[in-house]
Amino acid sequence: MTDSEIRTTRLRWLSTGPVEASPAAVKAEVAKLEFLRSMDADSLDLSVLPAER
C-alpha cells in the first residue's frame, strides 16, 4: 500500500538508499531511522536468524 506522505510503499522507501550527499538525503535517512525506532526495530533479537540471512 502506498503511503501518501512519502508517495511510495514503506518497504521501497526503506530499501532505497541515498543517491547524493545533501542535507535532504541526510534528513531522509534520519527519518527512516526514526520510523524504525518508532516500531522498536532496534530492539529486535536477531540472534535466532541463521547467519546467512
mmCIF file of the C-alpha atoms, coordinates in Angstrom:
data_MODEL
# 
_entry.id   MODEL 
# 
loop_
_atom_site.group_PDB 
_atom_site.id 
_atom_site.type_symbol 
_atom_site.label_atom_id 
_atom_site.label_alt_id 
_atom_site.label_comp_id 
_atom_site.label_asym_id 
_atom_site.label_entity_id 
_atom_site.label_seq_id 
_atom_site.pdbx_PDB_ins_code 
_atom_site.Cartn_x 
_atom_site.Cartn_y 
_atom_site.Cartn_z 
_atom_site.occupancy 
_atom_site.B_iso_or_equiv 
_atom_site.pdbx_formal_charge 
_atom_site.auth_seq_id 
_atom_site.auth_comp_id 
_atom_site.auth_asym_id 
_atom_site.auth_atom_id 
_atom_site.pdbx_PDB_model_num 
ATOM 1  C CA . MET A 1 1  ? 0.000  0.000   0.000  1.00 0.00 ? 1  MET A CA 1 
ATOM 2  C CA . THR A 1 2  ? 1.353  3.408   -0.965 1.00 0.00 ? 2  THR A CA 1 
ATOM 3  C CA . ASP A 1 3  ? 1.921  5.901   1.832  1.00 0.00 ? 3  ASP A CA 1 
ATOM 4  C CA . SER A 1 4  ? 0.631  9.326   0.823  1.00 0.00 ? 4  SER A CA 1 
ATOM 5  C CA . GLU A 1 5  ? 3.298  11.151  2.843  1.00 0.00 ? 5  GLU A CA 1 
ATOM 6  C CA . ILE A 1 6  ? 6.259  9.508   1.102  1.00 0.00 ? 6  ILE A CA 1 
ATOM 7  C CA . ARG A 1 7  ? 4.430  8.607   -2.148 1.00 0.00 ? 7  ARG A CA 1 
ATOM 8  C CA . THR A 1 8  ? 5.674  5.022   -2.216 1.00 0.00 ? 8  THR A CA 1 
ATOM 9  C CA . THR A 1 9  ? 5.437  1.867   -0.124 1.00 0.00 ? 9  THR A CA 1 
ATOM 10 C CA . ARG A 1 10 ? 7.270  1.798   3.215  1.00 0.00 ? 10 ARG A CA 1 
ATOM 11 C CA . LEU A 1 11 ? 9.334  -1.215  2.125  1.00 0.00 ? 11 LEU A CA 1 
ATOM 12 C CA . ARG A 1 12 ? 10.524 0.515   -1.040 1.00 0.00 ? 12 ARG A CA 1 
ATOM 13 C CA . TRP A 1 13 ? 11.201 3.704   0.926  1.00 0.00 ? 13 TRP A CA 1 
ATOM 14 C CA . LEU A 1 14 ? 13.297 1.827   3.488  1.00 0.00 ? 14 LEU A CA 1 
ATOM 15 C CA . SER A 1 15 ? 15.255 -0.136  0.875  1.00 0.00 ? 15 SER A CA 1 
ATOM 16 C CA . THR A 1 16 ? 16.163 2.906   -1.238 1.00 0.00 ? 16 THR A CA 1 
ATOM 17 C CA . GLY A 1 17 ? 19.444 4.426   -0.170 1.00 0.00 ? 17 GLY A CA 1 
ATOM 18 C CA . PRO A 1 18 ? 20.696 7.965   -0.647 1.00 0.00 ? 18 PRO A CA 1 
ATOM 19 C CA . VAL A 1 19 ? 21.936 8.941   -4.109 1.00 0.00 ? 19 VAL A CA 1 
ATOM 20 C CA . GLU A 1 20 ? 23.675 12.165  -3.135 1.00 0.00 ? 20 GLU A CA 1 
ATOM 21 C CA . ALA A 1 21 ? 25.399 13.792  -0.188 1.00 0.00 ? 21 ALA A CA 1 
ATOM 22 C CA . SER A 1 22 ? 22.975 16.573  0.614  1.00 0.00 ? 22 SER A CA 1 
ATOM 23 C CA . PRO A 1 23 ? 21.083 17.828  3.656  1.00 0.00 ? 23 PRO A CA 1 
ATOM 24 C CA . ALA A 1 24 ? 17.855 16.460  2.158  1.00 0.00 ? 24 ALA A CA 1 
ATOM 25 C CA . ALA A 1 25 ? 19.394 12.987  1.747  1.00 0.00 ? 25 ALA A CA 1 
ATOM 26 C CA . VAL A 1 26 ? 20.634 13.001  5.338  1.00 0.00 ? 26 VAL A CA 1 
ATOM 27 C CA . LYS A 1 27 ? 17.215 14.134  6.554  1.00 0.00 ? 27 LYS A CA 1 
ATOM 28 C CA . ALA A 1 28 ? 15.543 11.286  4.619  1.00 0.00 ? 28 ALA A CA 1 
ATOM 29 C CA . GLU A 1 29 ? 17.863 8.694   6.170  1.00 0.00 ? 29 GLU A CA 1 
ATOM 30 C CA . VAL A 1 30 ? 17.255 10.087  9.661  1.00 0.00 ? 30 VAL A CA 1 
ATOM 31 C CA . ALA A 1 31 ? 13.504 9.851   9.004  1.00 0.00 ? 31 ALA A CA 1 
ATOM 32 C CA . LYS A 1 32 ? 13.939 6.161   8.147  1.00 0.00 ? 32 LYS A CA 1 
ATOM 33 C CA . LEU A 1 33 ? 15.878 5.582   11.355 1.00 0.00 ? 33 LEU A CA 1 
ATOM 34 C CA . GLU A 1 34 ? 13.199 7.358   13.397 1.00 0.00 ? 34 GLU A CA 1 
ATOM 35 C CA . PHE A 1 35 ? 10.475 5.277   11.705 1.00 0.00 ? 35 PHE A CA 1 
ATOM 36 C CA . LEU A 1 36 ? 12.258 2.014   12.509 1.00 0.00 ? 36 LEU A CA 1 
ATOM 37 C CA . ARG A 1 37 ? 12.912 3.085   16.088 1.00 0.00 ? 37 ARG A CA 1 
ATOM 38 C CA . SER A 1 38 ? 9.235  4.012   16.500 1.00 0.00 ? 38 SER A CA 1 
ATOM 39 C CA . MET A 1 39 ? 8.455  0.379   15.685 1.00 0.00 ? 39 MET A CA 1 
ATOM 40 C CA . ASP A 1 40 ? 11.103 -0.810  18.204 1.00 0.00 ? 40 ASP A CA 1 
ATOM 41 C CA . ALA A 1 41 ? 13.042 -2.428  15.357 1.00 0.00 ? 41 ALA A CA 1 
ATOM 42 C CA . ASP A 1 42 ? 16.295 -1.552  17.122 1.00 0.00 ? 42 ASP A CA 1 
ATOM 43 C CA . SER A 1 43 ? 15.376 -3.862  19.989 1.00 0.00 ? 43 SER A CA 1 
ATOM 44 C CA . LEU A 1 44 ? 14.581 -6.983  17.936 1.00 0.00 ? 44 LEU A CA 1 
ATOM 45 C CA . ASP A 1 45 ? 16.547 -10.110 18.836 1.00 0.00 ? 45 ASP A CA 1 
ATOM 46 C CA . LEU A 1 46 ? 18.053 -11.198 15.526 1.00 0.00 ? 46 LEU A CA 1 
ATOM 47 C CA . SER A 1 47 ? 20.272 -13.858 17.081 1.00 0.00 ? 47 SER A CA 1 
ATOM 48 C CA . VAL A 1 48 ? 17.730 -16.559 16.178 1.00 0.00 ? 48 VAL A CA 1 
ATOM 49 C CA . LEU A 1 49 ? 18.186 -15.917 12.449 1.00 0.00 ? 49 LEU A CA 1 
ATOM 50 C CA . PRO A 1 50 ? 20.662 -18.061 10.536 1.00 0.00 ? 50 PRO A CA 1 
ATOM 51 C CA . ALA A 1 51 ? 23.994 -16.310 9.855  1.00 0.00 ? 51 ALA A CA 1 
ATOM 52 C CA . GLU A 1 52 ? 23.455 -16.463 6.085  1.00 0.00 ? 52 GLU A CA 1 
ATOM 53 C CA . ARG A 1 53 ? 20.273 -14.392 6.369  1.00 0.00 ? 53 ARG A CA 1 
# 
